[in-house]
């Protein structure tokens, strides 16, 4: 019999939570003003959408000022507004070597410069900039912040395309591009991305089908080659933004109305499906147990904890982001309670066991055995600790500590030992010395025995 038949399911869950991609994509529901577009010469940028909408009749009577509600085009059969927008565009050029060239065998599309139009889409207020930051920057870079600079409006009519290329970085801090696709009726025009040996397709026409108040977005790093396949019918209207590293900032949880497709870890429904498939396997933890996940993002937890400070775990649930938020939501949706905990290990040289805490402790200044102090203050020892390796030959790496009162934890992803708060204590060995209790933050999930979870309460089946 296969030693670990649920291996592919574990692998899927781990990959879902940790996979890093060179791009992110999704759909965002936006307010009506975000789909309003003013164009037609220098003055278009000076027209505030609210003021402009009051003055529409006089505006539209002037041929140099035009307005289009892209939401209306999504439901009407009259393409004249989109044709007028397409006609107001110039032919798009592109960079070839040192030059900017026009070559319709390589790129066929219309373009408008930022001086000549004004979009009602506010990428800050709608949460789009945050979605890009969350989806594209890894754990290590996530606090760098993203600044998005509007670059062009493009209209790809029937037969328009853009052959494979990489975007020209406009400065050293430019690291990528963001493309927003409006819900205008069109077919074809998928964006194909290539990176190393991987290929990804972002088909906005398919993603937006049946939606009138959403935009589709894709953001990718500058080293990603990409091409726009020919548009088969209709008009593909896009905004492109150059992405720069910005100033450090914390990012909030995903915006309302945001549906993330990539990366998978930022989508609660993808994480839920992967976790549900694992819990549905009769061979996985047949007698129940505890699943452990290290949090993958950094949080504004005070680094040094002293007695009297608020519990660092108290408000963390509301702060979770990206994969952590998705995992928490997925557990809740499946009816398995996620518990945020601190875990410490290696606090004593040579001792590899872990102790899980539900609050931070201050050990004080006369500690001979920090381990005993932690255990007497509510800490629980992980007596059987298994870490998923991702290696089919030896799926679990285990550390067993013979003690029948502790916890058995199966770590799908491991908590980094030092990303939580820490507190100082004086350890007495041969001589007294200042030492630190280091903690990591993790999420523990109690899994019921298979007979219970597969019964009536197996509500996680999706
Ligand atoms: O419209 C797209 O999806 C990509 C456009 C593009 O590659 C560009 O403008 O450089
Ligand atoms: Fe491009």
Short mmCIF file of C-alpha atoms and ligand atoms in Angstrom, two decimals:
data_model
loop_
_atom_site.label_atom_id
_atom_site.label_comp_id
_atom_site.label_asym_id
_atom_site.label_seq_id
_atom_site.Cartn_x
_atom_site.Cartn_y
_atom_site.Cartn_z
CA UNK A 1 0.00 0.00 0.00
CA UNK A 2 1.12 3.52 -0.74
CA UNK A 3 2.74 4.91 2.42
CA UNK A 4 1.13 8.33 1.99
CA UNK A 5 -1.82 8.22 -0.44
CA UNK A 6 -2.76 11.78 0.48
CA UNK A 7 0.66 13.06 -0.61
CA UNK A 8 -0.67 14.82 -3.77
CA UNK A 9 -3.37 16.53 -1.70
CA UNK A 10 -0.83 17.78 0.83
CA UNK A 11 1.41 18.89 -1.98
CA UNK A 12 -1.49 20.76 -3.57
CA UNK A 13 -2.33 22.53 -0.29
CA UNK A 14 1.28 23.47 0.36
CA UNK A 15 1.79 24.70 -3.21
CA UNK A 16 -1.44 26.67 -3.05
CA UNK A 17 -0.21 28.44 0.08
CA UNK A 18 3.39 29.03 -0.92
CA UNK A 19 3.63 29.18 -4.72
CA UNK A 20 5.27 32.30 -6.00
CA UNK A 21 4.35 33.55 -9.47
CA UNK A 22 5.78 36.34 -11.61
CA UNK A 23 2.29 37.79 -12.02
CA UNK A 24 -1.04 38.28 -10.30
CA UNK A 25 -4.53 38.66 -11.72
CA UNK A 26 -8.14 38.98 -10.71
CA UNK A 27 -11.40 40.78 -11.08
CA UNK A 28 -12.47 43.79 -9.09
CA UNK A 29 -15.95 45.20 -8.80
CA UNK A 30 -15.77 48.97 -9.17
CA UNK A 31 -18.18 51.87 -8.61
CA UNK A 32 -19.94 53.36 -11.69
CA UNK A 33 -17.62 56.40 -11.91
CA UNK A 34 -14.63 54.09 -12.40
CA UNK A 35 -16.01 53.11 -15.80
CA UNK A 36 -16.43 56.69 -17.02
CA UNK A 37 -13.87 57.99 -19.43
CA UNK A 38 -13.28 61.52 -20.75
CA UNK A 39 -11.06 62.05 -23.69
CA UNK A 40 -10.24 64.41 -26.50
CA UNK A 41 -7.26 66.68 -26.06
CA UNK A 42 -5.36 68.38 -23.27
CA UNK A 43 -8.50 69.57 -21.50
CA UNK A 44 -9.76 66.07 -20.86
CA UNK A 45 -7.53 65.73 -17.80
CA UNK A 46 -8.86 68.96 -16.28
CA UNK A 47 -12.44 67.75 -16.30
CA UNK A 48 -13.32 66.29 -12.95
CA UNK A 49 -15.74 63.38 -13.46
CA UNK A 50 -18.36 64.74 -11.09
CA UNK A 51 -18.34 68.23 -12.58
CA UNK A 52 -18.12 66.81 -16.04
CA UNK A 53 -21.10 64.55 -15.62
CA UNK A 54 -23.19 67.64 -14.74
CA UNK A 55 -22.05 69.38 -17.87
CA UNK A 56 -22.30 66.44 -20.19
CA UNK A 57 -24.64 67.86 -22.85
CA UNK A 58 -22.45 70.88 -23.57
CA UNK A 59 -19.31 68.74 -23.35
CA UNK A 60 -20.45 66.12 -25.78
CA UNK A 61 -21.64 68.80 -28.21
CA UNK A 62 -18.02 69.92 -28.57
CA UNK A 63 -16.22 67.54 -30.87
CA UNK A 64 -12.93 67.96 -29.00
CA UNK A 65 -14.42 66.74 -25.70
CA UNK A 66 -15.83 63.27 -25.62
CA UNK A 67 -17.21 61.04 -22.93
CA UNK A 68 -17.90 57.34 -22.82
CA UNK A 69 -19.47 55.25 -20.09
CA UNK A 70 -17.77 51.90 -20.48
CA UNK A 71 -20.39 50.24 -18.30
CA UNK A 72 -23.08 51.21 -20.80
CA UNK A 73 -21.08 49.71 -23.64
CA UNK A 74 -21.05 46.43 -21.74
CA UNK A 75 -24.83 46.13 -21.99
CA UNK A 76 -25.68 47.92 -25.24
CA UNK A 77 -25.42 46.58 -28.75
CA UNK A 78 -24.41 49.95 -30.14
CA UNK A 79 -20.66 50.03 -30.75
CA UNK A 80 -20.60 53.66 -32.00
CA UNK A 81 -19.22 55.05 -28.70
CA UNK A 82 -16.36 52.56 -28.74
CA UNK A 83 -15.72 53.21 -32.42
CA UNK A 84 -15.46 56.92 -31.68
CA UNK A 85 -12.97 56.19 -28.89
CA UNK A 86 -10.98 53.92 -31.20
CA UNK A 87 -10.96 56.62 -33.89
CA UNK A 88 -9.69 59.22 -31.42
CA UNK A 89 -6.61 57.04 -30.72
CA UNK A 90 -3.31 57.22 -32.53
CA UNK A 91 -1.53 54.13 -33.79
CA UNK A 92 0.46 52.60 -30.97
CA UNK A 93 4.22 52.51 -31.24
CA UNK A 94 6.61 50.36 -29.27
CA UNK A 95 10.26 50.26 -28.28
CA UNK A 96 12.68 48.44 -30.56
CA UNK A 97 16.26 48.76 -29.41
CA UNK A 98 16.86 52.45 -28.78
CA UNK A 99 13.99 53.54 -30.99
CA UNK A 100 10.23 53.88 -30.67
CA UNK A 101 8.78 52.51 -33.85
CA UNK A 102 5.52 52.04 -35.67
CA UNK A 103 5.22 48.56 -37.18
CA UNK A 104 1.77 47.14 -37.67
CA UNK A 105 3.11 43.67 -38.31
CA UNK A 106 4.36 43.65 -34.70
CA UNK A 107 1.84 45.78 -32.86
CA UNK A 108 -1.56 46.80 -34.11
CA UNK A 109 -3.52 48.84 -31.56
CA UNK A 110 -4.74 52.33 -30.79
CA UNK A 111 -3.21 54.41 -28.01
CA UNK A 112 -3.94 57.60 -26.15
CA UNK A 113 -1.48 59.46 -23.93
CA UNK A 114 -2.38 60.46 -20.39
CA UNK A 115 -2.71 64.13 -21.38
CA UNK A 116 -5.57 63.21 -23.66
CA UNK A 117 -7.91 61.33 -21.38
CA UNK A 118 -9.17 61.15 -17.85
CA UNK A 119 -10.32 57.93 -16.22
CA UNK A 120 -12.67 57.77 -13.26
CA UNK A 121 -10.85 54.65 -12.00
CA UNK A 122 -9.12 55.41 -8.73
CA UNK A 123 -6.71 52.56 -8.11
CA UNK A 124 -6.15 53.58 -4.49
CA UNK A 125 -9.77 53.97 -3.44
CA UNK A 126 -10.90 50.78 -5.17
CA UNK A 127 -8.12 48.75 -3.51
CA UNK A 128 -6.56 47.79 -6.85
CA UNK A 129 -3.12 49.05 -5.90
CA UNK A 130 -3.29 47.01 -2.68
CA UNK A 131 -4.38 43.94 -4.63
CA UNK A 132 -1.31 44.29 -6.83
CA UNK A 133 0.98 44.77 -3.85
CA UNK A 134 -0.54 41.76 -2.11
CA UNK A 135 -0.43 39.56 -5.17
CA UNK A 136 2.91 40.45 -6.66
CA UNK A 137 5.36 41.26 -3.90
CA UNK A 138 6.66 38.33 -1.92
CA UNK A 139 6.87 38.06 1.85
CA UNK A 140 10.28 39.66 1.78
CA UNK A 141 9.30 42.59 -0.45
CA UNK A 142 5.73 43.10 0.57
CA UNK A 143 6.41 46.14 2.72
CA UNK A 144 8.25 47.98 -0.02
CA UNK A 145 5.00 49.43 -1.27
CA UNK A 146 3.90 49.90 -4.85
CA UNK A 147 3.45 53.11 -6.78
CA UNK A 148 1.49 52.80 -10.01
CA UNK A 149 1.80 55.48 -12.66
CA UNK A 150 -0.81 55.66 -15.39
CA UNK A 151 0.95 55.23 -18.72
CA UNK A 152 -1.46 54.75 -21.66
CA UNK A 153 -4.98 54.01 -22.75
CA UNK A 154 -5.12 51.39 -25.48
CA UNK A 155 -7.94 50.23 -27.72
CA UNK A 156 -7.49 46.91 -29.46
CA UNK A 157 -10.14 46.64 -32.18
CA UNK A 158 -10.90 43.56 -34.25
CA UNK A 159 -7.63 42.09 -35.58
CA UNK A 160 -5.45 44.11 -33.18
CA UNK A 161 -2.59 42.39 -31.34
CA UNK A 162 0.84 42.90 -29.80
CA UNK A 163 3.55 40.31 -30.49
CA UNK A 164 5.90 38.98 -27.75
CA UNK A 165 7.94 41.65 -25.98
CA UNK A 166 9.10 42.84 -22.59
CA UNK A 167 8.11 46.28 -21.33
CA UNK A 168 10.85 48.86 -21.33
CA UNK A 169 11.66 49.89 -17.73
CA UNK A 170 11.38 53.66 -17.47
CA UNK A 171 13.60 53.97 -14.43
CA UNK A 172 15.61 51.78 -12.08
CA UNK A 173 12.81 51.52 -9.57
CA UNK A 174 10.28 50.38 -12.18
CA UNK A 175 9.71 46.69 -11.58
CA UNK A 176 6.62 45.78 -13.55
CA UNK A 177 3.43 46.66 -15.39
CA UNK A 178 -0.25 46.64 -14.55
CA UNK A 179 -2.92 46.20 -17.22
CA UNK A 180 -6.57 46.96 -16.48
CA UNK A 181 -9.13 45.61 -18.94
CA UNK A 182 -12.59 47.22 -19.04
CA UNK A 183 -15.79 45.17 -19.46
CA UNK A 184 -16.36 46.27 -23.07
CA UNK A 185 -17.73 43.53 -25.32
CA UNK A 186 -14.93 41.67 -27.06
CA UNK A 187 -13.61 38.20 -27.76
CA UNK A 188 -9.99 37.08 -28.09
CA UNK A 189 -7.16 39.39 -27.09
CA UNK A 190 -5.86 37.08 -24.32
CA UNK A 191 -2.60 38.16 -22.76
CA UNK A 192 -0.07 35.33 -22.79
CA UNK A 193 2.77 35.61 -20.27
CA UNK A 194 6.02 33.66 -20.42
CA UNK A 195 8.61 33.36 -17.68
CA UNK A 196 11.44 30.83 -17.68
CA UNK A 197 9.71 27.68 -18.91
CA UNK A 198 6.26 28.63 -17.70
CA UNK A 199 3.42 30.06 -19.70
CA UNK A 200 0.27 31.65 -18.30
CA UNK A 201 -2.82 33.00 -20.04
CA UNK A 202 -4.95 35.88 -18.85
CA UNK A 203 -8.13 35.95 -20.90
CA UNK A 204 -9.94 39.07 -19.70
CA UNK A 205 -12.75 38.64 -22.24
CA UNK A 206 -13.63 35.27 -20.71
CA UNK A 207 -13.17 36.46 -17.11
CA UNK A 208 -15.39 39.49 -17.62
CA UNK A 209 -18.08 37.70 -19.56
CA UNK A 210 -21.48 38.52 -18.06
CA UNK A 211 -20.06 41.29 -15.86
CA UNK A 212 -20.74 44.95 -16.39
CA UNK A 213 -19.38 46.64 -13.28
CA UNK A 214 -16.02 44.91 -12.87
CA UNK A 215 -12.60 45.35 -14.33
CA UNK A 216 -10.06 42.58 -14.87
CA UNK A 217 -6.45 43.22 -13.90
CA UNK A 218 -3.11 41.57 -14.42
CA UNK A 219 0.25 42.77 -13.08
CA UNK A 220 3.62 41.23 -13.89
CA UNK A 221 7.31 41.75 -13.37
CA UNK A 222 9.41 43.45 -16.05
CA UNK A 223 11.27 40.25 -16.94
CA UNK A 224 8.05 38.56 -18.03
CA UNK A 225 7.67 38.31 -21.79
CA UNK A 226 4.11 38.84 -22.94
CA UNK A 227 1.94 39.10 -26.02
CA UNK A 228 -1.63 40.09 -26.80
CA UNK A 229 -3.35 37.55 -29.03
CA UNK A 230 -5.46 38.97 -31.86
CA UNK A 231 -8.82 40.40 -30.87
CA UNK A 232 -11.48 38.38 -32.68
CA UNK A 233 -14.36 40.81 -32.29
CA UNK A 234 -15.39 43.92 -30.41
CA UNK A 235 -13.09 46.37 -28.62
CA UNK A 236 -10.59 45.56 -25.91
CA UNK A 237 -10.07 48.78 -23.94
CA UNK A 238 -7.19 48.85 -21.45
CA UNK A 239 -5.24 51.12 -19.17
CA UNK A 240 -1.59 50.33 -18.58
CA UNK A 241 0.37 51.50 -15.55
CA UNK A 242 4.07 51.40 -14.83
CA UNK A 243 4.79 49.90 -11.42
CA UNK A 244 7.52 51.28 -9.17
CA UNK A 245 8.66 50.36 -5.70
CA UNK A 246 7.20 52.92 -3.34
CA UNK A 247 7.67 53.80 0.29
CA UNK A 248 7.37 51.17 2.99
CA UNK A 249 3.86 50.59 4.22
CA UNK A 250 1.67 47.99 5.75
CA UNK A 251 -1.08 46.66 3.62
CA UNK A 252 -4.61 45.91 4.70
CA UNK A 253 -6.67 42.82 3.93
CA UNK A 254 -8.04 42.39 0.38
CA UNK A 255 -10.66 44.90 -0.79
CA UNK A 256 -14.35 44.07 -0.99
CA UNK A 257 -15.48 42.90 -4.39
CA UNK A 258 -12.01 41.54 -5.18
CA UNK A 259 -11.79 38.08 -6.72
CA UNK A 260 -8.21 36.94 -7.01
CA UNK A 261 -7.33 34.30 -9.61
CA UNK A 262 -3.57 34.38 -9.23
CA UNK A 263 -1.58 33.86 -7.09
CA UNK A 264 -3.64 30.93 -5.76
CA UNK A 265 -2.73 31.60 -2.13
CA UNK A 266 -4.55 34.93 -2.15
CA UNK A 267 -7.85 33.32 -3.06
CA UNK A 268 -9.88 31.92 -0.16
CA UNK A 269 -11.89 29.65 -2.47
CA UNK A 270 -8.75 28.05 -3.96
CA UNK A 271 -7.29 27.45 -0.49
CA UNK A 272 -10.64 26.12 0.69
CA UNK A 273 -10.83 23.62 -2.18
CA UNK A 274 -7.29 22.37 -1.49
CA UNK A 275 -7.90 22.02 2.26
CA UNK A 276 -11.31 20.37 1.72
CA UNK A 277 -9.78 17.78 -0.61
CA UNK A 278 -7.21 16.89 2.05
CA UNK A 279 -9.78 16.61 4.85
CA UNK A 280 -11.90 14.42 2.60
CA UNK A 281 -9.16 11.81 2.38
CA UNK A 282 -9.93 8.90 4.76
CA UNK A 283 -6.23 8.12 5.08
CA UNK A 284 -5.30 11.59 6.26
CA UNK A 285 -5.26 11.85 10.06
CA UNK A 286 -7.87 9.07 10.39
CA UNK A 287 -7.93 9.56 14.16
CA UNK A 288 -7.82 13.35 13.93
CA UNK A 289 -5.02 15.65 14.96
CA UNK A 290 -3.76 19.17 14.57
CA UNK A 291 -2.61 20.84 11.36
CA UNK A 292 -0.03 23.60 11.68
CA UNK A 293 0.69 26.48 9.31
CA UNK A 294 3.35 29.13 9.73
CA UNK A 295 2.03 32.59 8.83
CA UNK A 296 3.64 33.80 5.64
CA UNK A 297 3.40 37.55 6.10
CA UNK A 298 4.87 39.99 8.55
CA UNK A 299 2.56 41.77 11.00
CA UNK A 300 2.89 44.85 13.16
CA UNK A 301 3.49 42.81 16.31
CA UNK A 302 5.76 44.51 18.87
CA UNK A 303 9.10 42.76 18.59
CA UNK A 304 9.84 42.88 22.27
CA UNK A 305 7.14 41.96 24.71
CA UNK A 306 6.99 42.84 28.36
CA UNK A 307 4.38 42.07 30.93
CA UNK A 308 1.33 44.33 30.79
CA UNK A 309 1.37 44.74 27.01
CA UNK A 310 -1.71 43.56 25.14
CA UNK A 311 -1.66 40.01 23.83
CA UNK A 312 -0.01 40.12 20.41
CA UNK A 313 -2.52 37.57 19.15
CA UNK A 314 -5.61 39.50 20.18
CA UNK A 315 -6.18 41.66 17.14
CA UNK A 316 -4.13 39.65 14.67
CA UNK A 317 -7.17 37.88 13.17
CA UNK A 318 -8.38 41.16 11.73
CA UNK A 319 -4.95 42.01 10.30
CA UNK A 320 -4.28 38.86 8.35
CA UNK A 321 -3.43 39.33 4.71
CA UNK A 322 -2.87 37.42 1.51
CA UNK A 323 -2.46 33.68 2.00
CA UNK A 324 -2.90 33.99 5.77
CA UNK A 325 -6.27 35.72 5.39
CA UNK A 326 -7.31 33.21 2.73
CA UNK A 327 -6.35 30.26 4.95
CA UNK A 328 -8.18 31.69 7.96
CA UNK A 329 -11.30 32.29 5.83
CA UNK A 330 -11.04 28.84 4.24
CA UNK A 331 -10.90 27.12 7.67
CA UNK A 332 -13.84 29.12 8.93
CA UNK A 333 -15.87 28.32 5.81
CA UNK A 334 -15.15 24.61 6.29
CA UNK A 335 -16.25 24.70 9.92
CA UNK A 336 -12.80 23.94 11.32
CA UNK A 337 -11.71 26.54 13.82
CA UNK A 338 -8.39 28.23 13.15
CA UNK A 339 -6.38 29.16 16.25
CA UNK A 340 -3.63 31.76 16.13
CA UNK A 341 -0.78 30.69 18.37
CA UNK A 342 2.81 31.48 19.20
CA UNK A 343 5.33 28.73 18.94
CA UNK A 344 8.82 28.69 20.37
CA UNK A 345 11.59 26.25 19.82
CA UNK A 346 15.30 26.01 20.23
CA UNK A 347 15.09 28.16 23.33
CA UNK A 348 17.48 25.75 24.92
CA UNK A 349 20.49 24.59 22.94
CA UNK A 350 20.10 20.97 21.95
CA UNK A 351 16.43 20.82 22.75
CA UNK A 352 14.39 20.61 19.59
CA UNK A 353 10.87 20.35 20.86
CA UNK A 354 8.33 23.12 20.35
CA UNK A 355 6.02 24.72 22.84
CA UNK A 356 2.80 26.35 21.70
CA UNK A 357 1.49 29.39 23.57
CA UNK A 358 -1.88 31.11 23.35
CA UNK A 359 -0.49 34.30 24.85
CA UNK A 360 2.91 35.87 25.26
CA UNK A 361 4.72 35.21 28.52
CA UNK A 362 7.38 37.15 30.31
CA UNK A 363 9.72 34.71 31.92
CA UNK A 364 11.24 37.12 34.38
CA UNK A 365 14.77 37.18 35.64
CA UNK A 366 15.38 33.97 37.58
CA UNK A 367 14.84 31.21 35.10
CA UNK A 368 16.66 27.96 35.34
CA UNK A 369 14.38 26.12 32.98
CA UNK A 370 12.42 28.30 30.54
CA UNK A 371 10.74 25.13 29.37
CA UNK A 372 9.28 24.38 32.79
CA UNK A 373 8.19 28.01 33.16
CA UNK A 374 6.39 27.97 29.81
CA UNK A 375 4.66 24.68 30.51
CA UNK A 376 3.48 25.80 33.93
CA UNK A 377 2.07 28.99 32.44
CA UNK A 378 -0.27 27.44 29.87
CA UNK A 379 2.21 26.41 27.17
CA UNK A 380 1.69 23.03 25.49
CA UNK A 381 4.53 20.90 24.26
CA UNK A 382 4.37 19.51 20.75
CA UNK A 383 5.35 15.96 21.49
CA UNK A 384 5.02 14.64 17.95
CA UNK A 385 5.98 17.22 15.38
CA UNK A 386 5.78 16.29 11.70
CA UNK A 387 6.82 18.69 8.97
CA UNK A 388 5.67 18.07 5.42
CA UNK A 389 8.76 17.93 3.21
CA UNK A 390 7.21 17.81 -0.25
CA UNK A 391 9.37 14.79 -1.00
CA UNK A 392 7.26 11.78 -2.01
CA UNK A 393 9.92 9.35 -0.75
CA UNK A 394 9.85 10.80 2.74
CA UNK A 395 6.80 13.08 3.03
CA UNK A 396 7.20 13.85 6.74
CA UNK A 397 10.17 14.82 8.81
CA UNK A 398 9.44 14.07 12.41
CA UNK A 399 10.69 15.05 15.82
CA UNK A 400 9.21 12.92 18.54
CA UNK A 401 9.45 13.75 22.21
CA UNK A 402 8.19 11.00 24.44
CA UNK A 403 5.44 12.52 26.50
CA UNK A 404 1.83 11.44 26.36
CA UNK A 405 0.31 14.79 27.36
CA UNK A 406 1.41 16.95 24.48
CA UNK A 407 0.14 17.88 21.08
CA UNK A 408 0.69 16.11 17.78
CA UNK A 409 1.10 18.70 15.03
CA UNK A 410 1.40 18.09 11.30
CA UNK A 411 3.03 21.23 9.90
CA UNK A 412 1.99 21.84 6.29
CA UNK A 413 4.09 25.00 6.30
CA UNK A 414 6.46 25.79 9.11
CA UNK A 415 6.47 28.90 11.31
CA UNK A 416 9.72 30.77 11.17
CA UNK A 417 11.10 30.63 14.70
CA UNK A 418 11.76 34.34 15.02
CA UNK A 419 8.96 36.28 13.37
CA UNK A 420 6.86 36.74 16.50
CA UNK A 421 7.43 38.74 19.66
CA UNK A 422 10.22 37.88 22.04
CA UNK A 423 10.87 38.51 25.69
CA UNK A 424 14.07 38.67 27.66
CA UNK A 425 15.01 36.57 30.65
CA UNK A 426 18.11 35.83 32.65
CA UNK A 427 19.16 32.22 32.32
CA UNK A 428 21.27 30.58 34.98
CA UNK A 429 23.74 28.10 33.61
CA UNK A 430 27.34 28.04 34.69
CA UNK A 431 26.92 31.75 34.95
CA UNK A 432 23.92 34.04 34.64
CA UNK A 433 23.39 35.44 31.16
CA UNK A 434 20.69 37.41 29.35
CA UNK A 435 18.73 35.24 26.95
CA UNK A 436 15.64 35.67 24.79
CA UNK A 437 12.50 33.68 24.31
CA UNK A 438 11.88 33.82 20.55
CA UNK A 439 8.50 32.98 19.09
CA UNK A 440 6.96 32.44 15.67
CA UNK A 441 3.30 32.97 14.80
CA UNK A 442 1.28 30.07 13.51
CA UNK A 443 -2.20 28.93 12.80
CA UNK A 444 -3.33 25.63 14.27
CA UNK A 445 -6.37 23.78 13.06
CA UNK A 446 -7.98 20.92 14.96
CA UNK A 447 -8.98 18.13 12.60
CA UNK A 448 -11.63 15.69 13.76
CA UNK A 449 -11.25 11.93 13.26
CA UNK A 450 -12.34 10.88 9.79
CA UNK A 451 -15.54 9.17 10.99
CA UNK A 452 -16.77 12.48 12.40
CA UNK A 453 -15.55 14.78 9.67
CA UNK A 454 -16.92 12.56 6.91
CA UNK A 455 -20.39 12.44 8.49
CA UNK A 456 -23.08 15.08 8.57
CA UNK A 457 -20.57 17.63 9.64
CA UNK A 458 -18.42 17.15 6.60
CA UNK A 459 -19.73 20.44 5.33
CA UNK A 460 -16.51 21.31 3.59
CA UNK A 461 -17.30 19.32 0.50
CA UNK A 462 -17.25 21.82 -2.34
O1 LIG B 1 -2.96 44.89 -23.12
C1 LIG B 1 -2.25 44.05 -22.60
O2 LIG B 1 -2.72 43.06 -22.04
C2 LIG B 1 -0.75 44.21 -22.59
C3 LIG B 1 -0.29 45.42 -23.33
C4 LIG B 1 1.19 45.53 -23.39
O3 LIG B 1 1.88 44.55 -23.36
C5 LIG B 1 1.83 46.85 -23.43
O4 LIG B 1 1.12 47.84 -23.57
O5 LIG B 1 3.06 46.89 -23.33
FE1 LIG B 2 3.84 45.13 -22.78
#
